[in-house]
Every structure is written in structure tokens, then in C-alpha cells.
Coordinates of C-alpha atoms in Angstrom, one line a residue:
M1464 CA 63.0 -34.8 -11.7
T1465 CA 66.2 -36.2 -10.3
P1466 CA 65.8 -37.4 -6.7
T1467 CA 67.3 -35.3 -3.9
T1468 CA 70.5 -36.5 -2.2
M1469 CA 69.7 -39.0 0.6
P1470 CA 71.5 -39.1 4.0
L1471 CA 74.4 -41.5 4.4
V1472 CA 74.4 -44.2 7.1
H1473 CA 77.2 -45.8 9.0
V1474 CA 76.6 -49.0 10.9
C1475 CA 78.8 -50.3 13.7
D1476 CA 78.4 -52.2 16.9
C1477 CA 78.2 -50.6 20.3
H1478 CA 81.8 -51.3 21.1
R1479 CA 82.8 -49.3 18.0
L1480 CA 80.3 -46.6 19.0
R1481 CA 82.3 -46.0 22.2
N1482 CA 85.5 -45.5 20.2
I1483 CA 83.7 -43.1 17.9
L1484 CA 82.3 -41.0 20.8
V1485 CA 85.8 -40.9 22.4
S1486 CA 87.4 -39.6 19.2
N1487 CA 84.4 -37.6 18.2
A1488 CA 84.8 -38.8 14.7
I1489 CA 84.2 -41.8 12.4
I1490 CA 87.8 -42.6 11.5
P1491 CA 89.0 -44.7 8.5
T1492 CA 90.3 -48.1 9.5
K1493 CA 92.2 -50.8 7.6
C1494 CA 89.9 -52.4 5.0
P1495 CA 90.7 -56.1 4.4
V1496 CA 89.3 -55.9 0.9
F1497 CA 91.1 -52.8 -0.4
K1498 CA 94.1 -53.0 1.9
E1499 CA 93.9 -49.3 2.9
D1500 CA 92.4 -47.1 5.6
L1501 CA 88.8 -46.3 4.7
A1502 CA 85.6 -45.2 6.3
Y1503 CA 82.5 -46.9 4.9
F1504 CA 79.0 -45.5 4.4
F1505 CA 75.9 -46.7 2.6
Y1506 CA 73.7 -44.3 0.6
G1507 CA 70.4 -44.0 2.5
R1508 CA 69.9 -47.7 3.4
P1509 CA 71.6 -49.4 6.5
S1510 CA 72.3 -52.8 4.8
Y1511 CA 75.6 -53.5 6.6
R1512 CA 75.5 -56.7 8.7
I1513 CA 77.3 -57.0 12.0
G1514 CA 79.7 -59.9 11.7
D1515 CA 78.6 -62.5 14.2
G1516 CA 78.8 -65.8 12.4
G1517 CA 75.1 -66.3 12.9
L1518 CA 75.6 -66.9 16.6
S1519 CA 73.2 -65.4 19.1
S1520 CA 74.3 -63.1 21.9
N1521 CA 73.0 -60.9 24.7
T1522 CA 76.2 -58.9 24.9
P1523 CA 75.5 -55.2 24.7
S1524 CA 78.7 -54.3 22.9
L1525 CA 77.7 -56.5 19.9
F1526 CA 74.4 -54.9 19.1
P1527 CA 74.2 -52.6 16.1
V1528 CA 74.1 -48.8 16.0
C1529 CA 73.3 -46.8 12.9
F1530 CA 74.4 -43.2 12.4
I1531 CA 72.2 -41.2 10.0
L1532 CA 74.4 -38.5 8.5
N1533 CA 74.0 -35.4 6.4
S1534 CA 75.7 -36.3 3.2
A1535 CA 77.1 -32.7 2.9
Y1536 CA 79.5 -33.5 5.7
I1537 CA 81.0 -36.6 4.1
K1538 CA 83.6 -35.4 1.7
N1539 CA 86.8 -36.7 0.2
I1540 CA 85.0 -39.7 -1.4
K1541 CA 87.5 -42.3 -2.6
R1542 CA 85.2 -44.8 -4.3
V1543 CA 81.5 -45.5 -4.9
F1544 CA 80.0 -48.8 -5.9
P1545 CA 76.4 -49.9 -6.5
F1546 CA 76.7 -52.7 -3.9
D1547 CA 78.5 -53.8 -0.8
T1548 CA 82.0 -54.7 -1.9
G1549 CA 82.5 -57.0 1.0
A1550 CA 79.7 -59.2 -0.2
F1551 CA 81.2 -59.0 -3.7
S1552 CA 84.6 -60.1 -2.4
A1553 CA 82.9 -63.0 -0.5
G1554 CA 81.4 -64.2 -3.8
L1555 CA 77.8 -63.6 -2.9
Y1556 CA 77.1 -62.1 -6.3
K1557 CA 78.9 -64.8 -8.4
K1558 CA 75.6 -66.1 -9.8
Y1559 CA 75.0 -62.8 -11.6
I1560 CA 78.5 -61.5 -12.2
H1561 CA 81.0 -62.8 -14.8
S1562 CA 83.9 -64.7 -13.2
T1563 CA 86.5 -62.4 -14.6
A1564 CA 84.7 -59.2 -13.5
T1565 CA 86.5 -57.0 -11.0
F1566 CA 85.6 -54.0 -8.7
S1567 CA 86.8 -51.6 -11.4
D1568 CA 84.1 -52.8 -13.7
Y1569 CA 81.4 -51.5 -11.3
I1570 CA 83.0 -48.4 -9.9
F1571 CA 80.9 -45.2 -10.0
E1572 CA 81.9 -41.6 -10.5
P1573 CA 82.6 -40.5 -6.9
T1574 CA 80.0 -37.8 -6.7
Y1575 CA 76.5 -37.4 -5.2
D1576 CA 75.2 -36.1 -8.6
F1577 CA 76.2 -39.4 -10.2
I1578 CA 74.5 -41.4 -7.4
R1579 CA 71.3 -39.4 -7.8
R1580 CA 71.2 -40.0 -11.5
Y1581 CA 71.8 -43.7 -11.0
V1582 CA 68.9 -43.8 -8.5
D1583 CA 66.7 -41.9 -11.0
L1584 CA 67.6 -44.3 -13.9
F1585 CA 67.1 -47.5 -12.0
Y1586 CA 64.5 -46.6 -9.4
S1587 CA 62.8 -43.3 -10.4
S1588 CA 62.6 -42.3 -6.7
N1589 CA 64.4 -42.5 -3.4
K1590 CA 61.5 -44.5 -2.0
N1591 CA 61.8 -47.2 -4.6
Y1592 CA 65.6 -47.3 -4.1
F1593 CA 65.2 -47.7 -0.4
N1594 CA 62.7 -50.5 -0.9
G1595 CA 64.8 -52.2 -3.7
Q1596 CA 62.1 -51.8 -6.3
A1597 CA 63.8 -51.2 -9.7
T1598 CA 61.6 -49.4 -12.2
I1599 CA 63.8 -49.5 -15.3
E1600 CA 62.7 -51.8 -18.0
K1601 CA 65.3 -54.4 -18.8
G1602 CA 64.8 -53.8 -22.5
L1603 CA 66.1 -50.2 -22.1
I1604 CA 69.5 -51.5 -20.8
P1605 CA 71.9 -51.9 -23.7
A1606 CA 72.6 -55.5 -24.6
M1607 CA 76.3 -55.2 -23.9
A1608 CA 76.0 -53.1 -20.8
F1609 CA 76.8 -56.3 -18.9
E1610 CA 77.3 -54.6 -15.5
L1611 CA 73.9 -52.9 -15.6
Q1612 CA 72.4 -56.2 -16.8
S1613 CA 73.9 -58.0 -13.8
L1614 CA 72.7 -55.3 -11.4
H1615 CA 69.2 -55.5 -12.8
Q1616 CA 69.1 -59.3 -12.5
M1617 CA 70.3 -59.2 -8.8
I1618 CA 67.8 -56.5 -7.9
T1619 CA 64.8 -58.1 -9.5
A1620 CA 65.5 -61.7 -8.6
T1621 CA 62.4 -63.3 -7.1
S1622 CA 63.7 -66.8 -6.3
T1623 CA 65.3 -67.8 -3.0
E1624 CA 68.8 -66.4 -3.1
E1625 CA 72.0 -66.1 -1.1
V1626 CA 72.1 -62.4 -2.2
D1627 CA 70.4 -59.9 0.2
D1628 CA 69.8 -56.2 0.0
R1629 CA 73.5 -55.4 0.1
C1630 CA 73.4 -56.2 -3.7
Y1631 CA 71.6 -52.9 -4.4
T1632 CA 72.7 -50.5 -1.7
V1633 CA 75.2 -48.0 -2.9
E1634 CA 78.5 -48.1 -1.0
I1635 CA 80.6 -45.0 -0.4
Q1636 CA 84.2 -45.0 0.7
S1637 CA 85.9 -42.0 2.2
F1638 CA 89.6 -41.6 3.2
S1639 CA 89.0 -38.8 5.7
D1640 CA 87.8 -38.5 9.3
V1641 CA 84.1 -37.5 9.7
D1642 CA 83.5 -35.2 12.6
I1643 CA 80.3 -36.3 14.4
S1644 CA 79.7 -32.9 16.0
G1645 CA 78.5 -29.7 14.4
G1646 CA 75.6 -31.0 12.5
A1647 CA 76.9 -34.0 10.7
V1648 CA 74.7 -36.5 12.5
M1649 CA 71.0 -36.2 12.0
A1650 CA 69.9 -39.2 14.1
I1651 CA 71.2 -42.4 15.6
V1652 CA 69.5 -45.8 15.9
L1653 CA 70.7 -47.6 19.0
P1654 CA 69.7 -50.1 21.7
I1655 CA 67.6 -48.4 24.4
T1656 CA 69.9 -49.8 27.1
I1657 CA 72.8 -47.9 25.6
L1658 CA 70.9 -44.6 25.7
S1659 CA 71.0 -44.6 29.5
D1660 CA 74.8 -44.3 29.4
P1661 CA 75.8 -40.7 30.4
T1662 CA 78.4 -40.4 27.7
V1663 CA 75.8 -41.3 25.0
S1664 CA 73.0 -39.2 26.4
S1665 CA 75.3 -36.1 26.9
Y1666 CA 76.6 -36.5 23.3
L1667 CA 73.0 -36.6 21.9
F1668 CA 71.8 -33.7 24.0
D1669 CA 74.9 -31.5 23.3
N1670 CA 74.6 -32.0 19.6
N1671 CA 70.8 -31.9 19.3
I1672 CA 70.7 -35.4 17.8
E1673 CA 67.5 -37.5 17.7
P1674 CA 67.8 -40.9 19.4
I1675 CA 65.9 -43.7 17.7
T1676 CA 65.8 -46.7 20.1
Y1677 CA 65.1 -50.4 19.9
E1678 CA 64.6 -53.1 22.5
T1679 CA 67.1 -56.0 22.6
S1680 CA 67.0 -59.7 23.6
R1681 CA 69.3 -62.6 23.0
C1682 CA 69.7 -63.0 19.2
A1683 CA 72.2 -62.9 16.4
P1684 CA 73.1 -59.1 16.1
S1685 CA 73.0 -59.4 12.3
S1686 CA 69.4 -60.5 12.5
L1687 CA 68.5 -57.0 13.7
T1688 CA 69.3 -55.5 10.4
P1689 CA 65.7 -55.5 9.2
L1690 CA 64.6 -53.8 12.4
I1691 CA 67.3 -51.1 11.9
I1692 CA 66.1 -50.6 8.3
D1693 CA 62.5 -50.3 9.4
K1694 CA 63.5 -47.7 12.0
V1695 CA 65.4 -45.7 9.4
R1696 CA 62.5 -46.0 7.0
N1697 CA 60.1 -44.5 9.5
Y1698 CA 62.5 -41.7 10.2
Y1699 CA 62.8 -40.9 6.5
L1700 CA 59.0 -40.9 6.1
D1701 CA 58.7 -38.5 9.0
E1702 CA 61.4 -36.2 7.5
G1703 CA 60.2 -36.4 3.9
V1704 CA 63.3 -38.2 2.6
I1705 CA 61.2 -40.9 0.9

């Protein structure tokens, strides 16, 4: 049985959260990789890293926020890829991908049905996908399906790697605004200090959105990604998503 469609997630920092609340929408912005205005989402798993150069901070505006969104509200999908294209562009996958390979070699059909079938093929379930546990046997992948071979090698690598979970998290690009009212947002993971802001608390209350909070201390904001992933995992378990 093909897995059900998972929620989408959109990760940003708290400064960007303020802009989103003001506009009441996630609005496409200029993408340095594709050179066009795009809104980025991940399928199910919040693997995006806040760019901080690895430097620690205690500045509230830099801490990550994760929107958990009903996928039915994200339409006008432009492109879908089986990994984070920013990490691809930065060369993080070069050990596994041919030097002449391009984005177009890995582009998916831009539909949720295709994504579900990919998850079913490679992982058998949403839970395995979320946890990065591929179930497909390598011998079942055609010998000249080099792209699938590369994906399988990245996902199943056991040695110490530069590659992280962005290599197996499906990326979805949209060219349209996503209204964050009217049922699109299922829950938000955010710092507990931000929850006290009247604008944030009013938005959550007015739209019946569940806040999922975490404590903060001085750290590199990107280091909080595993914590965000764990918060989302627990939410999915409670909601029967995985």
C-alpha cells in the first residue's frame, strides 16, 4: 500500500518568521541557485540548516522555526528533487554523483503521487523515510539507473561523511505565495521565548495552530536541527503520520 501524503515543512529563522506573520504568507524569494523567486519546502522532514557559519549565538532572531503544513495547501509546484539542491550546488554530494551530472538528471515529476511512489519504492513507509532507513535492495535497482544508484549509496552510507540528512529529504519548490491562515499550518516549532510575543500568540490562537516549543541557549542555530527533527517526529507519532 502506497504511503499517505506527508505534511510539508518550511524552516526559517525568527527574523523571517516576523516577515511571514506580517504578510500572512510564505512568499517566494530570490533563489541563488535557480536564479528565480521560489518558496522552498521539504517533504515531511525539516532538514534545512540555518546558515550561521557554525558560529554560536544567543540572538533570538537567529533561532530556527519550523512550519508544519498541510500539503493540500501548497500548490503550483515548480520542481521536486530527492535532496536539498543547495547542498548539491555546494558539492556536498560529489563523492556519490558523477561530475557531469546536473539538477535535471535528478528532477522528479512535480506531483505528490510521484513522491509517495518514490517513498514506497525506496523506504516502504513514511516512518522509514523520515528516519532515513532505505528498504530497497540495491540489486533491484537497474545497473544503469545511475541516479537511483547514487541516491541509494548516499542514503545507506555508514562511514563518516560530509553528507547529512539533506541528501535524502525530498525538496519541493513552489512559485506561489502560501497563505498561512485558513488551515494551511498544522503546527509550528519555535523557541519558547518567541511564543510570548503577542503577535505570535494571537496568530496561533486565531488560527487554532498548535505551538511546539523548545528552550534555547547560546549555540550555533544550525546545531538545533536535530532537536527540531525530534520535535516534528514526536508530533507525527502523535498524529499518526509515521
